[in-house]
Amino acid sequence: MNLKSLLFLFSIFALIISCNSKEEKTGYKQVFYRAVNNNDTAILVLNISDKRFFGRYEILYNRIGKDSGDVRGDIKGDTFRGDFHFISNGGSWKRVPLAFLRKENKLVLGNGVVGTYMNLPCFLPGTLNYKDPKFTFEEVK
């Protein structure tokens, strides 16, 4: 491969990376949330657009450890649905489905029966609900 070909490939690669990084950041609003349940605290930092969200999620268990990782998904109306990819208490990587319902500037964590579809975790149809949530997130300003 000659120098011109190598420079051309490098230029294309740099252009693709710069376009992707700009695309991710434009149109997103960053919001910080916090929730407390007994002695456990959850922190959620979301980048939210009209149709998508992504960010970081950390659950601090009192004197036991923490789950820490990335969240991402889609927004339809007041419902956020996606997944949480995290390291559990410093152990191995896990991926679980995630759902939030936006109510009055709060996010209510959904729960339901977890299954898999095409090797991805999801809530089984008809099982997702927002009753008795483990966490209700409030915006931190």
Tab-separated table of N, CA and C in Angstrom:
chain	number	residue	atom	x	y	z
A	1	MET	N	0.847	-1.163	0.000
A	1	MET	CA	0.000	0.000	0.000
A	1	MET	C	0.901	1.237	0.000
A	2	ASN	N	0.651	2.171	-0.915
A	2	ASN	CA	1.506	3.351	-0.991
A	2	ASN	C	1.033	4.432	-0.009
A	3	LEU	N	1.801	5.487	0.101
A	3	LEU	CA	1.530	6.555	1.052
A	3	LEU	C	0.225	7.279	0.758
A	4	LYS	N	-0.083	7.516	-0.524
A	4	LYS	CA	-1.332	8.205	-0.884
A	4	LYS	C	-2.550	7.394	-0.457
A	5	SER	N	-2.521	6.107	-0.667
A	5	SER	CA	-3.640	5.248	-0.272
A	5	SER	C	-3.804	5.242	1.242
A	6	LEU	N	-2.709	5.177	1.963
A	6	LEU	CA	-2.749	5.176	3.413
A	6	LEU	C	-3.308	6.491	3.946
A	7	LEU	N	-2.877	7.621	3.375
A	7	LEU	CA	-3.401	8.922	3.792
A	7	LEU	C	-4.888	9.041	3.481
A	8	PHE	N	-5.314	8.530	2.329
A	8	PHE	CA	-6.719	8.577	1.956
A	8	PHE	C	-7.568	7.778	2.961
A	9	LEU	N	-7.135	6.565	3.300
A	9	LEU	CA	-7.863	5.744	4.264
A	9	LEU	C	-7.911	6.404	5.640
A	10	PHE	N	-6.797	6.992	6.055
A	10	PHE	CA	-6.757	7.686	7.336
A	10	PHE	C	-7.722	8.868	7.347
A	11	SER	N	-7.785	9.617	6.251
A	11	SER	CA	-8.696	10.767	6.148
A	11	SER	C	-10.149	10.322	6.233
A	12	ILE	N	-10.495	9.250	5.542
A	12	ILE	CA	-11.869	8.730	5.583
A	12	ILE	C	-12.212	8.277	6.997
A	13	PHE	N	-11.297	7.574	7.631
A	13	PHE	CA	-11.510	7.105	8.996
A	13	PHE	C	-11.728	8.280	9.951
A	14	ALA	N	-10.904	9.315	9.851
A	14	ALA	CA	-11.037	10.498	10.704
A	14	ALA	C	-12.370	11.199	10.460
A	15	LEU	N	-12.805	11.274	9.208
A	15	LEU	CA	-14.077	11.915	8.868
A	15	LEU	C	-15.242	11.143	9.474
A	16	ILE	N	-15.203	9.823	9.387
A	16	ILE	CA	-16.279	9.005	9.946
A	16	ILE	C	-16.363	9.183	11.458
A	17	ILE	N	-15.233	9.165	12.136
A	17	ILE	CA	-15.223	9.326	13.591
A	17	ILE	C	-15.732	10.705	13.983
A	18	SER	N	-15.306	11.745	13.300
A	18	SER	CA	-15.749	13.095	13.661
A	18	SER	C	-17.237	13.266	13.409
A	19	CYS	N	-17.775	12.677	12.356
A	19	CYS	CA	-19.206	12.766	12.091
A	19	CYS	C	-20.007	12.044	13.160
A	20	ASN	N	-19.549	10.862	13.563
A	20	ASN	CA	-20.263	10.103	14.582
A	20	ASN	C	-20.249	10.815	15.922
A	21	SER	N	-19.128	11.396	16.313
A	21	SER	CA	-19.071	12.054	17.611
A	21	SER	C	-19.948	13.301	17.628
A	22	LYS	N	-20.021	14.037	16.522
A	22	LYS	CA	-20.895	15.213	16.467
A	22	LYS	C	-22.353	14.792	16.495
A	23	GLU	N	-22.671	13.700	15.806
A	23	GLU	CA	-24.052	13.234	15.737
A	23	GLU	C	-24.563	12.836	17.121
A	24	GLU	N	-23.706	12.207	17.928
A	24	GLU	CA	-24.121	11.774	19.250
A	24	GLU	C	-24.407	12.944	20.178
A	25	LYS	N	-23.666	14.020	20.043
A	25	LYS	CA	-23.762	15.106	21.010
A	25	LYS	C	-24.793	16.165	20.650
A	26	THR	N	-25.144	16.318	19.403
A	26	THR	CA	-26.099	17.354	19.036
A	26	THR	C	-27.520	16.878	19.303
A	27	GLY	N	-28.345	17.770	19.823
A	27	GLY	CA	-29.737	17.439	20.068
A	27	GLY	C	-29.984	16.694	21.365
A	28	TYR	N	-28.969	16.471	22.188
A	28	TYR	CA	-29.139	15.765	23.455
A	28	TYR	C	-29.030	16.743	24.617
A	29	LYS	N	-29.851	16.532	25.611
A	29	LYS	CA	-29.810	17.321	26.845
A	29	LYS	C	-29.359	16.388	27.967
A	30	GLN	N	-28.368	16.808	28.737
A	30	GLN	CA	-27.875	15.968	29.829
A	30	GLN	C	-28.641	16.289	31.109
A	31	VAL	N	-29.154	15.233	31.754
A	31	VAL	CA	-29.941	15.381	32.976
A	31	VAL	C	-29.391	14.425	34.028
A	32	PHE	N	-29.253	14.920	35.265
A	32	PHE	CA	-28.762	14.122	36.383
A	32	PHE	C	-29.945	13.738	37.271
A	33	TYR	N	-30.010	12.460	37.646
A	33	TYR	CA	-31.077	11.970	38.514
A	33	TYR	C	-30.474	11.218	39.687
A	34	ARG	N	-31.239	11.192	40.799
A	34	ARG	CA	-30.813	10.433	41.975
A	34	ARG	C	-32.054	9.829	42.622
A	35	ALA	N	-31.908	8.625	43.148
A	35	ALA	CA	-33.005	7.953	43.844
A	35	ALA	C	-32.445	7.243	45.070
A	36	VAL	N	-33.260	7.176	46.119
A	36	VAL	CA	-32.857	6.498	47.345
A	36	VAL	C	-33.961	5.525	47.732
A	37	ASN	N	-33.565	4.294	48.063
A	37	ASN	CA	-34.490	3.281	48.547
A	37	ASN	C	-33.847	2.624	49.761
A	38	ASN	N	-34.406	2.899	50.930
A	38	ASN	CA	-33.820	2.468	52.197
A	38	ASN	C	-32.379	2.964	52.262
A	39	ASN	N	-31.390	2.075	52.303
A	39	ASN	CA	-29.993	2.497	52.377
A	39	ASN	C	-29.282	2.439	51.030
A	40	ASP	N	-29.998	2.098	49.959
A	40	ASP	CA	-29.409	2.023	48.621
A	40	ASP	C	-29.653	3.333	47.870
A	41	THR	N	-28.663	3.755	47.109
A	41	THR	CA	-28.759	4.991	46.324
A	41	THR	C	-28.422	4.683	44.875
A	42	ALA	N	-29.204	5.250	43.971
A	42	ALA	CA	-28.946	5.078	42.539
A	42	ALA	C	-28.712	6.448	41.917
A	43	ILE	N	-27.731	6.520	41.035
A	43	ILE	CA	-27.391	7.745	40.330
A	43	ILE	C	-27.500	7.461	38.839
A	44	LEU	N	-28.185	8.348	38.131
A	44	LEU	CA	-28.443	8.161	36.709
A	44	LEU	C	-28.120	9.463	35.992
A	45	VAL	N	-27.205	9.397	35.031
A	45	VAL	CA	-26.846	10.558	34.210
A	45	VAL	C	-27.254	10.216	32.783
A	46	LEU	N	-28.280	10.913	32.276
A	46	LEU	CA	-28.816	10.604	30.956
A	46	LEU	C	-28.596	11.735	29.975
A	47	ASN	N	-28.288	11.367	28.754
A	47	ASN	CA	-28.286	12.275	27.611
A	47	ASN	C	-29.555	11.931	26.846
A	48	ILE	N	-30.480	12.900	26.772
A	48	ILE	CA	-31.811	12.633	26.257
A	48	ILE	C	-32.086	13.478	25.015
A	49	SER	N	-32.593	12.816	23.952
A	49	SER	CA	-33.084	13.523	22.768
A	49	SER	C	-34.585	13.234	22.674
A	50	ASP	N	-35.184	13.566	21.548
A	50	ASP	CA	-36.610	13.301	21.386
A	50	ASP	C	-36.922	11.810	21.317
A	51	LYS	N	-35.993	11.017	20.764
A	51	LYS	CA	-36.286	9.612	20.517
A	51	LYS	C	-35.322	8.621	21.160
A	52	ARG	N	-34.182	9.089	21.684
A	52	ARG	CA	-33.172	8.181	22.221
A	52	ARG	C	-32.610	8.719	23.532
A	53	PHE	N	-31.988	7.821	24.287
A	53	PHE	CA	-31.241	8.219	25.487
A	53	PHE	C	-30.034	7.301	25.633
A	54	PHE	N	-29.007	7.819	26.302
A	54	PHE	CA	-27.843	7.021	26.665
A	54	PHE	C	-27.195	7.698	27.859
A	55	GLY	N	-26.395	6.948	28.612
A	55	GLY	CA	-25.730	7.543	29.761
A	55	GLY	C	-25.135	6.506	30.689
A	56	ARG	N	-24.967	6.916	31.958
A	56	ARG	CA	-24.353	6.080	32.994
A	56	ARG	C	-25.360	5.860	34.125
A	57	TYR	N	-25.283	4.670	34.723
A	57	TYR	CA	-26.190	4.292	35.797
A	57	TYR	C	-25.364	3.569	36.848
A	58	GLU	N	-25.537	3.967	38.104
A	58	GLU	CA	-24.785	3.348	39.186
A	58	GLU	C	-25.715	3.142	40.368
A	59	ILE	N	-25.732	1.915	40.876
A	59	ILE	CA	-26.519	1.588	42.063
A	59	ILE	C	-25.546	1.255	43.176
A	60	LEU	N	-25.611	2.033	44.255
A	60	LEU	CA	-24.716	1.843	45.403
A	60	LEU	C	-25.489	1.122	46.499
A	61	TYR	N	-25.109	-0.126	46.758
A	61	TYR	CA	-25.757	-0.919	47.791
A	61	TYR	C	-25.048	-0.675	49.116
A	62	ASN	N	-25.802	-0.411	50.159
A	62	ASN	CA	-25.245	-0.085	51.455
A	62	ASN	C	-24.299	-1.175	51.950
A	63	ARG	N	-23.031	-0.844	52.063
A	63	ARG	CA	-21.973	-1.706	52.609
A	63	ARG	C	-21.753	-3.007	51.827
A	64	ILE	N	-22.355	-3.159	50.671
A	64	ILE	CA	-22.196	-4.407	49.921
A	64	ILE	C	-21.359	-4.194	48.670
A	65	GLY	N	-21.601	-3.128	47.947
A	65	GLY	CA	-20.888	-2.884	46.705
A	65	GLY	C	-21.735	-2.034	45.779
A	66	LYS	N	-21.495	-2.182	44.480
A	66	LYS	CA	-22.248	-1.377	43.531
A	66	LYS	C	-22.348	-2.084	42.191
A	67	ASP	N	-23.383	-1.699	41.425
A	67	ASP	CA	-23.521	-2.070	40.025
A	67	ASP	C	-23.291	-0.782	39.245
A	68	SER	N	-22.410	-0.826	38.262
A	68	SER	CA	-22.051	0.389	37.537
A	68	SER	C	-21.878	0.075	36.060
A	69	GLY	N	-22.532	0.912	35.197
A	69	GLY	CA	-22.380	0.673	33.770
A	69	GLY	C	-23.127	1.674	32.914
A	70	ASP	N	-23.398	1.273	31.678
A	70	ASP	CA	-24.006	2.148	30.678
A	70	ASP	C	-25.458	1.776	30.430
A	71	VAL	N	-26.256	2.803	30.126
A	71	VAL	CA	-27.642	2.608	29.724
A	71	VAL	C	-27.834	3.223	28.346
A	72	ARG	N	-28.784	2.674	27.604
A	72	ARG	CA	-29.124	3.224	26.295
A	72	ARG	C	-30.487	2.682	25.909
A	73	GLY	N	-31.172	3.433	25.029
A	73	GLY	CA	-32.469	2.940	24.588
A	73	GLY	C	-33.259	3.971	23.828
A	74	ASP	N	-34.545	3.673	23.670
A	74	ASP	CA	-35.466	4.500	22.896
A	74	ASP	C	-36.488	5.150	23.808
A	75	ILE	N	-37.010	6.287	23.334
A	75	ILE	CA	-38.054	7.010	24.057
A	75	ILE	C	-39.290	7.060	23.170
A	76	LYS	N	-40.416	6.633	23.732
A	76	LYS	CA	-41.702	6.732	23.038
A	76	LYS	C	-42.683	7.357	24.014
A	77	GLY	N	-43.050	8.614	23.752
A	77	GLY	CA	-43.932	9.330	24.674
A	77	GLY	C	-43.224	9.562	25.992
A	78	ASP	N	-43.805	9.052	27.074
A	78	ASP	CA	-43.224	9.194	28.410
A	78	ASP	C	-42.487	7.942	28.871
A	79	THR	N	-42.264	6.995	27.958
A	79	THR	CA	-41.635	5.728	28.315
A	79	THR	C	-40.231	5.624	27.727
A	80	PHE	N	-39.283	5.309	28.593
A	80	PHE	CA	-37.893	5.070	28.201
A	80	PHE	C	-37.684	3.559	28.292
A	81	ARG	N	-37.281	2.919	27.188
A	81	ARG	CA	-37.006	1.474	27.213
A	81	ARG	C	-35.660	1.195	26.579
A	82	GLY	N	-34.858	0.390	27.264
A	82	GLY	CA	-33.536	0.068	26.757
A	82	GLY	C	-32.902	-1.020	27.586
A	83	ASP	N	-31.579	-0.898	27.777
A	83	ASP	CA	-30.891	-1.886	28.588
A	83	ASP	C	-29.800	-1.239	29.427
A	84	PHE	N	-29.385	-1.988	30.428
A	84	PHE	CA	-28.345	-1.595	31.374
A	84	PHE	C	-27.245	-2.639	31.254
A	85	HIS	N	-26.064	-2.227	30.791
A	85	HIS	CA	-24.906	-3.107	30.622
A	85	HIS	C	-23.906	-2.717	31.705
A	86	PHE	N	-23.653	-3.619	32.652
A	86	PHE	CA	-22.922	-3.218	33.851
A	86	PHE	C	-22.050	-4.342	34.395
A	87	ILE	N	-21.169	-3.940	35.307
A	87	ILE	CA	-20.387	-4.889	36.091
A	87	ILE	C	-21.047	-4.958	37.460
A	88	SER	N	-21.434	-6.147	37.855
A	88	SER	CA	-22.134	-6.352	39.116
A	88	SER	C	-21.151	-6.563	40.253
A	89	ASN	N	-21.168	-5.657	41.220
A	89	ASN	CA	-20.313	-5.756	42.412
A	89	ASN	C	-18.879	-6.137	42.088
A	90	GLY	N	-18.331	-5.582	41.027
A	90	GLY	CA	-16.954	-5.852	40.664
A	90	GLY	C	-16.745	-7.222	40.034
A	91	GLY	N	-17.826	-7.918	39.709
A	91	GLY	CA	-17.725	-9.258	39.136
A	91	GLY	C	-17.731	-9.220	37.625
A	92	SER	N	-18.630	-9.964	37.034
A	92	SER	CA	-18.673	-10.076	35.574
A	92	SER	C	-19.691	-9.110	34.966
A	93	TRP	N	-19.592	-8.940	33.632
A	93	TRP	CA	-20.509	-8.065	32.908
A	93	TRP	C	-21.870	-8.727	32.783
A	94	LYS	N	-22.916	-7.920	32.929
A	94	LYS	CA	-24.293	-8.380	32.771
A	94	LYS	C	-25.050	-7.359	31.937
A	95	ARG	N	-26.137	-7.809	31.291
A	95	ARG	CA	-27.017	-6.907	30.548
A	95	ARG	C	-28.449	-7.254	30.937
A	96	VAL	N	-29.200	-6.249	31.384
A	96	VAL	CA	-30.593	-6.447	31.780
A	96	VAL	C	-31.459	-5.387	31.096
A	97	PRO	N	-32.743	-5.707	30.884
A	97	PRO	CA	-33.625	-4.696	30.301
A	97	PRO	C	-33.899	-3.595	31.319
A	98	LEU	N	-34.248	-2.434	30.812
A	98	LEU	CA	-34.466	-1.262	31.653
A	98	LEU	C	-35.653	-0.488	31.106
A	99	ALA	N	-36.502	0.004	31.995
A	99	ALA	CA	-37.645	0.816	31.572
A	99	ALA	C	-37.921	1.870	32.634
A	100	PHE	N	-38.204	3.081	32.171
A	100	PHE	CA	-38.580	4.181	33.046
A	100	PHE	C	-39.856	4.807	32.517
A	101	LEU	N	-40.684	5.305	33.428
A	101	LEU	CA	-41.865	6.075	33.069
A	101	LEU	C	-41.659	7.478	33.611
A	102	ARG	N	-41.736	8.482	32.714
A	102	ARG	CA	-41.550	9.868	33.141
A	102	ARG	C	-42.877	10.407	33.667
A	103	LYS	N	-42.855	10.846	34.944
A	103	LYS	CA	-44.030	11.426	35.595
A	103	LYS	C	-43.592	12.659	36.360
A	104	GLU	N	-44.097	13.824	35.959
A	104	GLU	CA	-43.833	15.073	36.696
A	104	GLU	C	-42.346	15.266	36.999
A	105	ASN	N	-41.485	15.245	35.991
A	105	ASN	CA	-40.032	15.425	36.113
A	105	ASN	C	-39.355	14.357	36.972
A	106	LYS	N	-39.999	13.218	37.148
A	106	LYS	CA	-39.407	12.087	37.843
A	106	LYS	C	-39.393	10.903	36.883
A	107	LEU	N	-38.480	9.971	37.114
A	107	LEU	CA	-38.431	8.734	36.345
A	107	LEU	C	-38.704	7.569	37.294
A	108	VAL	N	-39.752	6.806	36.991
A	108	VAL	CA	-40.125	5.647	37.800
A	108	VAL	C	-39.554	4.406	37.131
A	109	LEU	N	-38.770	3.630	37.874
A	109	LEU	CA	-38.143	2.419	37.348
A	109	LEU	C	-39.177	1.313	37.228
A	110	GLY	N	-39.279	0.741	36.039
A	110	GLY	CA	-40.221	-0.349	35.798
A	110	GLY	C	-39.634	-1.691	36.180
A	111	ASN	N	-40.530	-2.672	36.346
A	111	ASN	CA	-40.083	-4.037	36.616
A	111	ASN	C	-41.025	-5.007	35.922
A	112	GLY	N	-40.546	-6.209	35.716
A	112	GLY	CA	-41.339	-7.231	35.048
A	112	GLY	C	-40.542	-8.508	34.928
A	113	VAL	N	-41.126	-9.482	34.238
A	113	VAL	CA	-40.473	-10.764	34.033
A	113	VAL	C	-39.490	-10.630	32.874
A	114	VAL	N	-38.235	-11.021	33.116
A	114	VAL	CA	-37.179	-10.864	32.123
A	114	VAL	C	-37.038	-12.136	31.292
A	115	GLY	N	-36.964	-11.946	29.981
A	115	GLY	CA	-36.718	-13.039	29.057
A	115	GLY	C	-35.666	-12.603	28.052
A	116	THR	N	-35.441	-13.397	27.028
A	116	THR	CA	-34.500	-13.002	25.982
A	116	THR	C	-35.181	-13.136	24.627
A	117	TYR	N	-34.834	-12.244	23.745
A	117	TYR	CA	-35.306	-12.263	22.367
A	117	TYR	C	-34.105	-11.984	21.484
A	118	MET	N	-33.777	-12.915	20.601
A	118	MET	CA	-32.611	-12.799	19.731
A	118	MET	C	-31.346	-12.511	20.544
A	119	ASN	N	-31.218	-13.219	21.660
A	119	ASN	CA	-30.059	-13.133	22.551
A	119	ASN	C	-29.949	-11.819	23.312
A	120	LEU	N	-30.990	-10.989	23.312
A	120	LEU	CA	-30.986	-9.739	24.066
A	120	LEU	C	-32.035	-9.809	25.173
A	121	PRO	N	-31.712	-9.280	26.352
A	121	PRO	CA	-32.688	-9.311	27.447
A	121	PRO	C	-33.838	-8.346	27.171
A	122	CYS	N	-35.034	-8.746	27.589
A	122	CYS	CA	-36.212	-7.887	27.427
A	122	CYS	C	-37.242	-8.291	28.473
A	123	PHE	N	-38.232	-7.428	28.661
A	123	PHE	CA	-39.352	-7.773	29.526
A	123	PHE	C	-40.345	-8.579	28.692
A	124	LEU	N	-40.853	-9.677	29.249
A	124	LEU	CA	-41.832	-10.475	28.527
A	124	LEU	C	-43.104	-9.649	28.323
A	125	PRO	N	-43.757	-9.792	27.179
A	125	PRO	CA	-44.955	-8.993	26.880
A	125	PRO	C	-46.011	-9.098	27.983
A	126	GLY	N	-46.531	-7.938	28.357
A	126	GLY	CA	-47.588	-7.882	29.363
A	126	GLY	C	-47.117	-7.913	30.803
A	127	THR	N	-45.809	-8.018	31.040
A	127	THR	CA	-45.333	-8.117	32.424
A	127	THR	C	-44.747	-6.813	32.956
A	128	LEU	N	-44.415	-5.868	32.092
A	128	LEU	CA	-43.795	-4.618	32.532
A	128	LEU	C	-44.817	-3.750	33.259
A	129	ASN	N	-44.446	-3.314	34.466
A	129	ASN	CA	-45.320	-2.404	35.216
A	129	ASN	C	-44.467	-1.441	36.037
A	130	TYR	N	-45.102	-0.414	36.529
A	130	TYR	CA	-44.408	0.624	37.293
A	130	TYR	C	-44.961	0.726	38.711
A	131	LYS	N	-45.616	-0.328	39.168
A	131	LYS	CA	-46.152	-0.379	40.526
A	131	LYS	C	-45.033	-0.803	41.469
A	132	ASP	N	-44.986	-0.222	42.620
A	132	ASP	CA	-43.993	-0.550	43.642
A	132	ASP	C	-42.567	-0.575	43.083
A	133	PRO	N	-42.099	0.570	42.540
A	133	PRO	CA	-40.761	0.600	41.937
A	133	PRO	C	-39.658	0.529	42.988
A	134	LYS	N	-38.543	-0.065	42.596
A	134	LYS	CA	-37.384	-0.101	43.483
A	134	LYS	C	-36.812	1.309	43.641
A	135	PHE	N	-36.820	2.093	42.537
A	135	PHE	CA	-36.318	3.469	42.582
A	135	PHE	C	-37.263	4.402	41.832
A	136	THR	N	-37.451	5.595	42.399
A	136	THR	CA	-38.102	6.697	41.708
A	136	THR	C	-37.073	7.827	41.681
A	137	PHE	N	-36.611	8.159	40.483
A	137	PHE	CA	-35.527	9.129	40.307
A	137	PHE	C	-36.063	10.542	40.264
A	138	GLU	N	-35.375	11.433	40.987
A	138	GLU	CA	-35.684	12.851	40.940
A	138	GLU	C	-34.514	13.585	40.314
A	139	GLU	N	-34.845	14.598	39.530
A	139	GLU	CA	-33.813	15.366	38.860
A	139	GLU	C	-32.994	16.160	39.876
A	140	VAL	N	-31.680	16.146	39.707
A	140	VAL	CA	-30.761	16.906	40.563
A	140	VAL	C	-30.295	18.107	39.769
A	141	LYS	N	-30.507	19.297	40.307
A	141	LYS	CA	-30.105	20.510	39.586
A	141	LYS	C	-28.921	21.168	40.240
